[in-house]
mmCIF file of C-alpha atoms in Angstrom:
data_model
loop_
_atom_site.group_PDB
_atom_site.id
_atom_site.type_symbol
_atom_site.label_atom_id
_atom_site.label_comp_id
_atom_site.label_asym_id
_atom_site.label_seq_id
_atom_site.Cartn_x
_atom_site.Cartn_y
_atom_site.Cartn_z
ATOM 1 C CA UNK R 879 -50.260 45.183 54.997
ATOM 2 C CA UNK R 880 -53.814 43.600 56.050
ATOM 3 C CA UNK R 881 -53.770 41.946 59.414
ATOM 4 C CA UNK R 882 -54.952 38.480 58.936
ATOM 5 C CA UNK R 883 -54.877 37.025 62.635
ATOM 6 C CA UNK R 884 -54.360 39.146 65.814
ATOM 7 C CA UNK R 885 -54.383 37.526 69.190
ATOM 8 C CA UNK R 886 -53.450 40.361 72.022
ATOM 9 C CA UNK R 887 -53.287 37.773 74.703
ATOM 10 C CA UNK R 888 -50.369 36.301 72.832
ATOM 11 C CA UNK R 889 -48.825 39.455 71.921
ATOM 12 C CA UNK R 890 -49.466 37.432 68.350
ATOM 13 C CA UNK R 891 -49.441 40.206 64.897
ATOM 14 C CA UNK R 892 -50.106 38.244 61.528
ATOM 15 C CA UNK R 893 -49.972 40.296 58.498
ATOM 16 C CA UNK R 894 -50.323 38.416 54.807
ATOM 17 C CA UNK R 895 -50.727 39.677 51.164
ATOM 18 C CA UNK R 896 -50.142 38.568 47.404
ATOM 19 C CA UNK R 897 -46.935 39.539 45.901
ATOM 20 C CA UNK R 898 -46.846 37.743 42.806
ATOM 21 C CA UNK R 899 -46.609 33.825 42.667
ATOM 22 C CA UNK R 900 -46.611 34.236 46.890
ATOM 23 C CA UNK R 901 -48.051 34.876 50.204
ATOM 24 C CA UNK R 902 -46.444 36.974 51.733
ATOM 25 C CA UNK R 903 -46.327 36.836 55.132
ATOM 26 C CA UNK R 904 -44.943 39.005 58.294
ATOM 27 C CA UNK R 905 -45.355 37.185 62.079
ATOM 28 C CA UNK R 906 -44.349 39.299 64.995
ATOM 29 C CA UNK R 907 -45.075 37.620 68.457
ATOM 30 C CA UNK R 908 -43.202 38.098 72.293
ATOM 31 C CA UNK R 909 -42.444 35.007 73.839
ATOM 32 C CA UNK R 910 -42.768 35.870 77.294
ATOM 33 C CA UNK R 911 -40.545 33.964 79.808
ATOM 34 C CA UNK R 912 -38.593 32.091 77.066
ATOM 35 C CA UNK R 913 -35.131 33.696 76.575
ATOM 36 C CA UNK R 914 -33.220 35.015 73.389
ATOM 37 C CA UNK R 915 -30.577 32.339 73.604
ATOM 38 C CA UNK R 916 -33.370 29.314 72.924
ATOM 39 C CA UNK R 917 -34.276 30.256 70.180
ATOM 40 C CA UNK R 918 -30.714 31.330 69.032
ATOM 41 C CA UNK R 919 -30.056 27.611 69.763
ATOM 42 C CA UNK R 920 -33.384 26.739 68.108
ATOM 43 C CA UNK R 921 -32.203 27.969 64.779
ATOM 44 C CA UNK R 922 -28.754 26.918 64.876
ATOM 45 C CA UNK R 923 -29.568 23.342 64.498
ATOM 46 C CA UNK R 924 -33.501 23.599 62.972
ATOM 47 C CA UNK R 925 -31.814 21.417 59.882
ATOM 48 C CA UNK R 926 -31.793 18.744 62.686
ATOM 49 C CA UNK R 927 -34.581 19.420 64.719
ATOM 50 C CA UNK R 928 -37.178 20.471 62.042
ATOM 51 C CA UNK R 929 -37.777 17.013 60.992
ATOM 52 C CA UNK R 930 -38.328 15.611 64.727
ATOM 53 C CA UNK R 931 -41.450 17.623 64.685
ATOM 54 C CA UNK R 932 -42.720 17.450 61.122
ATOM 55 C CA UNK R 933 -42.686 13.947 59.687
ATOM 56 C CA UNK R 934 -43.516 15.325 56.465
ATOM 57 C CA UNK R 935 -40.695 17.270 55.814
ATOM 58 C CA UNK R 936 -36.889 15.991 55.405
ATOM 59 C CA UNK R 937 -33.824 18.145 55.366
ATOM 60 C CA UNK R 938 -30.332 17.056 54.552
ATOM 61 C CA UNK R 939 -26.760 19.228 54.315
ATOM 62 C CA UNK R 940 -25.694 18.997 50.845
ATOM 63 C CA UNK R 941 -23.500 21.931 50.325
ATOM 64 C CA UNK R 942 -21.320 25.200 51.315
ATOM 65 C CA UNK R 943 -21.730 28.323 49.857
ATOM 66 C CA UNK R 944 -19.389 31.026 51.154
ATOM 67 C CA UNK R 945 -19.227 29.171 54.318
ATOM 68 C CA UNK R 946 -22.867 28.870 55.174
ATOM 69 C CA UNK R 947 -24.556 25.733 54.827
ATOM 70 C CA UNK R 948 -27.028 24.504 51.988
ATOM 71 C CA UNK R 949 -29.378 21.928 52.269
ATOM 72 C CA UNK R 950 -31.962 19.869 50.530
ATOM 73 C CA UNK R 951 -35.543 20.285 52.209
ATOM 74 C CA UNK R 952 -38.397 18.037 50.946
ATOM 75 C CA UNK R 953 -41.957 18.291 51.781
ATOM 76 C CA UNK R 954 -43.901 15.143 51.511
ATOM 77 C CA UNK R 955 -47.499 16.431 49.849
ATOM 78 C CA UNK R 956 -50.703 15.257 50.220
ATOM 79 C CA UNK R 957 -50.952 12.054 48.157
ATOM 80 C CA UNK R 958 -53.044 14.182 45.232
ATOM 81 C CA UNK R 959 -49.853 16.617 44.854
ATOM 82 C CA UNK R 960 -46.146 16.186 44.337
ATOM 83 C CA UNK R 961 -43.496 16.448 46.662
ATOM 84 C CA UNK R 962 -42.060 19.888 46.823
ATOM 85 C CA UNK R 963 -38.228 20.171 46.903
ATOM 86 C CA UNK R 964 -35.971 23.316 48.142
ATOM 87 C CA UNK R 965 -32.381 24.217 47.744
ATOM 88 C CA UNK R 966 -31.913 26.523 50.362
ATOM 89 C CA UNK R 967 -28.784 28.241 52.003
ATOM 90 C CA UNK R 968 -29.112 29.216 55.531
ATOM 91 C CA UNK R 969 -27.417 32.595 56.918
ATOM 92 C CA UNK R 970 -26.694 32.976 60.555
ATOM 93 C CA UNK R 971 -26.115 36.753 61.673
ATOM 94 C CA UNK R 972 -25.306 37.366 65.205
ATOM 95 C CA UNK R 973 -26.756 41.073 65.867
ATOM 96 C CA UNK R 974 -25.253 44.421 67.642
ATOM 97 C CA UNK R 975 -26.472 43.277 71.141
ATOM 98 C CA UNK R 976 -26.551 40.170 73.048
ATOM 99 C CA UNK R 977 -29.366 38.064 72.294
ATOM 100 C CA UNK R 978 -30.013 39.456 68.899
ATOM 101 C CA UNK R 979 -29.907 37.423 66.046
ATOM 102 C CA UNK R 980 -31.075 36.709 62.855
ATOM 103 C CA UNK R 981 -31.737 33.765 60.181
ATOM 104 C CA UNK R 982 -32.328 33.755 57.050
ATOM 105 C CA UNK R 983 -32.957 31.412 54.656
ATOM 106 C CA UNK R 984 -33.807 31.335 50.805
ATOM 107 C CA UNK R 985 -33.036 29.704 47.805
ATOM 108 C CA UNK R 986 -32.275 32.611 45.564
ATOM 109 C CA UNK R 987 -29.268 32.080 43.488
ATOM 110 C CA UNK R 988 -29.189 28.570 44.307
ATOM 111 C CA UNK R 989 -29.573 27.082 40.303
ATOM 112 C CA UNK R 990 -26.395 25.993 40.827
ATOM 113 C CA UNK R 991 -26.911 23.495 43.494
ATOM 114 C CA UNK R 992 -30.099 22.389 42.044
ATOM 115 C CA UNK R 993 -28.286 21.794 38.844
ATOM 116 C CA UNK R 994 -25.462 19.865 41.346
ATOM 117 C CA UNK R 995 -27.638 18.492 43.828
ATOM 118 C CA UNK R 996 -31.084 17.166 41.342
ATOM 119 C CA UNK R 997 -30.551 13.268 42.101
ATOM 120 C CA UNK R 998 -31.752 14.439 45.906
ATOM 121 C CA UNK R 999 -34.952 15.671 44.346
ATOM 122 C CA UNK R 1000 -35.617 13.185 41.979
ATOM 123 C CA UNK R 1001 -39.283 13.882 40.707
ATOM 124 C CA UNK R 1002 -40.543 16.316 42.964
ATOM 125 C CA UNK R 1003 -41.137 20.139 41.833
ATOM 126 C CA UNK R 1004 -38.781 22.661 43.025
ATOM 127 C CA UNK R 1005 -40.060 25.054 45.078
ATOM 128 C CA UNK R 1006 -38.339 28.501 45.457
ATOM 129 C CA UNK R 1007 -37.986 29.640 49.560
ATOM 130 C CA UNK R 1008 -37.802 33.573 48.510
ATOM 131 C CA UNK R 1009 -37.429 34.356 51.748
ATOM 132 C CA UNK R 1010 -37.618 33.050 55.134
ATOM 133 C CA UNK R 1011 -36.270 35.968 57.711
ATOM 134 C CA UNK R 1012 -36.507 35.792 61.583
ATOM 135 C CA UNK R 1013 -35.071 38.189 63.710
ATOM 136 C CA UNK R 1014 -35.101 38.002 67.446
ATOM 137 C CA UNK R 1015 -34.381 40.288 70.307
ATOM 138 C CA UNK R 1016 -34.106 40.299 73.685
ATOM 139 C CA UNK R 1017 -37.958 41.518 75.326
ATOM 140 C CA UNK R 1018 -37.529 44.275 77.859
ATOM 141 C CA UNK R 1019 -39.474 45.409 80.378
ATOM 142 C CA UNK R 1020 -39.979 49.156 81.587
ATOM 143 C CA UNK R 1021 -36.825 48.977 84.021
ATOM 144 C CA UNK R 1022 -34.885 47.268 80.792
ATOM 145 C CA UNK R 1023 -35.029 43.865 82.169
ATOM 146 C CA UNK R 1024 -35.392 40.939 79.780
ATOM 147 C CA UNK R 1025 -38.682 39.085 79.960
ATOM 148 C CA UNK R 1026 -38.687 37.269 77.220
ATOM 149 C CA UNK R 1027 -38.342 37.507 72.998
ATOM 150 C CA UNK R 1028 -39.749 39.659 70.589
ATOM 151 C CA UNK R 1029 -39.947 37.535 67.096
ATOM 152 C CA UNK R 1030 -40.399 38.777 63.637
ATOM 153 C CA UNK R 1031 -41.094 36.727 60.921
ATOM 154 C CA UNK R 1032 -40.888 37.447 57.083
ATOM 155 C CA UNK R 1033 -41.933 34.594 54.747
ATOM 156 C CA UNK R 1034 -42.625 34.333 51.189
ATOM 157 C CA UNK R 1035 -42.367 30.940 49.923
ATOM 158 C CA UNK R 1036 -43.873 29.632 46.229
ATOM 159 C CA UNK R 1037 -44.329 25.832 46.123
ATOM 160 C CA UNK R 1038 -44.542 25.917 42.720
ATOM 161 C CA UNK R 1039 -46.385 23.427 40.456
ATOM 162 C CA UNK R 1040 -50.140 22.919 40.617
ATOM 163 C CA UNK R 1041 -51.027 22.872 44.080
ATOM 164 C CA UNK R 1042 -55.267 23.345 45.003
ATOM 165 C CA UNK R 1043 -56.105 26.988 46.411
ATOM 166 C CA UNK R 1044 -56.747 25.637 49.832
ATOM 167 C CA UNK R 1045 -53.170 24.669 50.247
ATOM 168 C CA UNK R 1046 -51.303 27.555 49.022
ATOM 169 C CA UNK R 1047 -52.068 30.171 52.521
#
């Protein structure tokens, strides 16, 4: 997969492609000096803190499916484009090891709540989250100490609807 952004200094990998309807996009960064359990925390309650630091998006709990949560997100568009609404179930997985983790979340399979749930996204276009996967681990150094966290991303996302070329990447 074609590297799209590299920044060494960061520790920063960006990889995107097409696959379809969808960028697809794979993120792998070390966060030196900031520890697993932040951003275990981080992603525990992002359904509450994701919307502190984005004005333009909204997320509310609307569901359960097998015991892990479902919620309504909704990106306010640029005024030429409409809204963009999600249905999307998160999955917590703790990993093998302390301070591994991963979340994932998607709306696949998630007709249902659409179907249940459309009154929360009135007229906006449904977008389908194929997949948003990020799994961390403890980052060790050469005498197995942790330093920090090593991040990988895996996003594929299609809005839907029209939206202008310069907005879909």
């Amino acid at each position: 997969m074609p590297i799209v952004h590299e920044d060494k200094e960061r520790s920063l990998i960006v990889h995107q492609r097409w696959e379809g309807n969808s960028p697809l996009t794979v993120l792998e960064v070390v966060a030196d000096g900031v520890p697993p359990q932040k951003f275990i925390q981080f992603f525990h309650n992002q359904h509450e803190i994701m919307p502190k630091y984005n004005k333009m998006i909204k997320v509310k709990k609307i569901d359960e499916d097998a015991g892990f949560l479902v919620v309504h997100q909704r990106w306010k568009m640029p005024w030429m484009m409409s809204n963009r609404s999600f249905f999307n179930t998160y999955y917590h997985i703790d990993g093998c090891e302390p301070g591994e983790y991963q979340f994932i979340v998607s709306s696949y399979g998630n007709e249902e709540f659409v179907r249940k749930h459309a009154a929360c996204a009135g007229k906006d276009v449904i977008g389908e989250m194929n997949i948003n996967y990020i799994g961390i681990k403890p980052a060790r150094n050469y005498r197995g100490e942790i330093y920090g966290t090593y991040l990988q991303q895996v996003q594929s996302i299609n809005p839907a609807g029209m939206i202008m070329e310069w907005q879909k990447a």
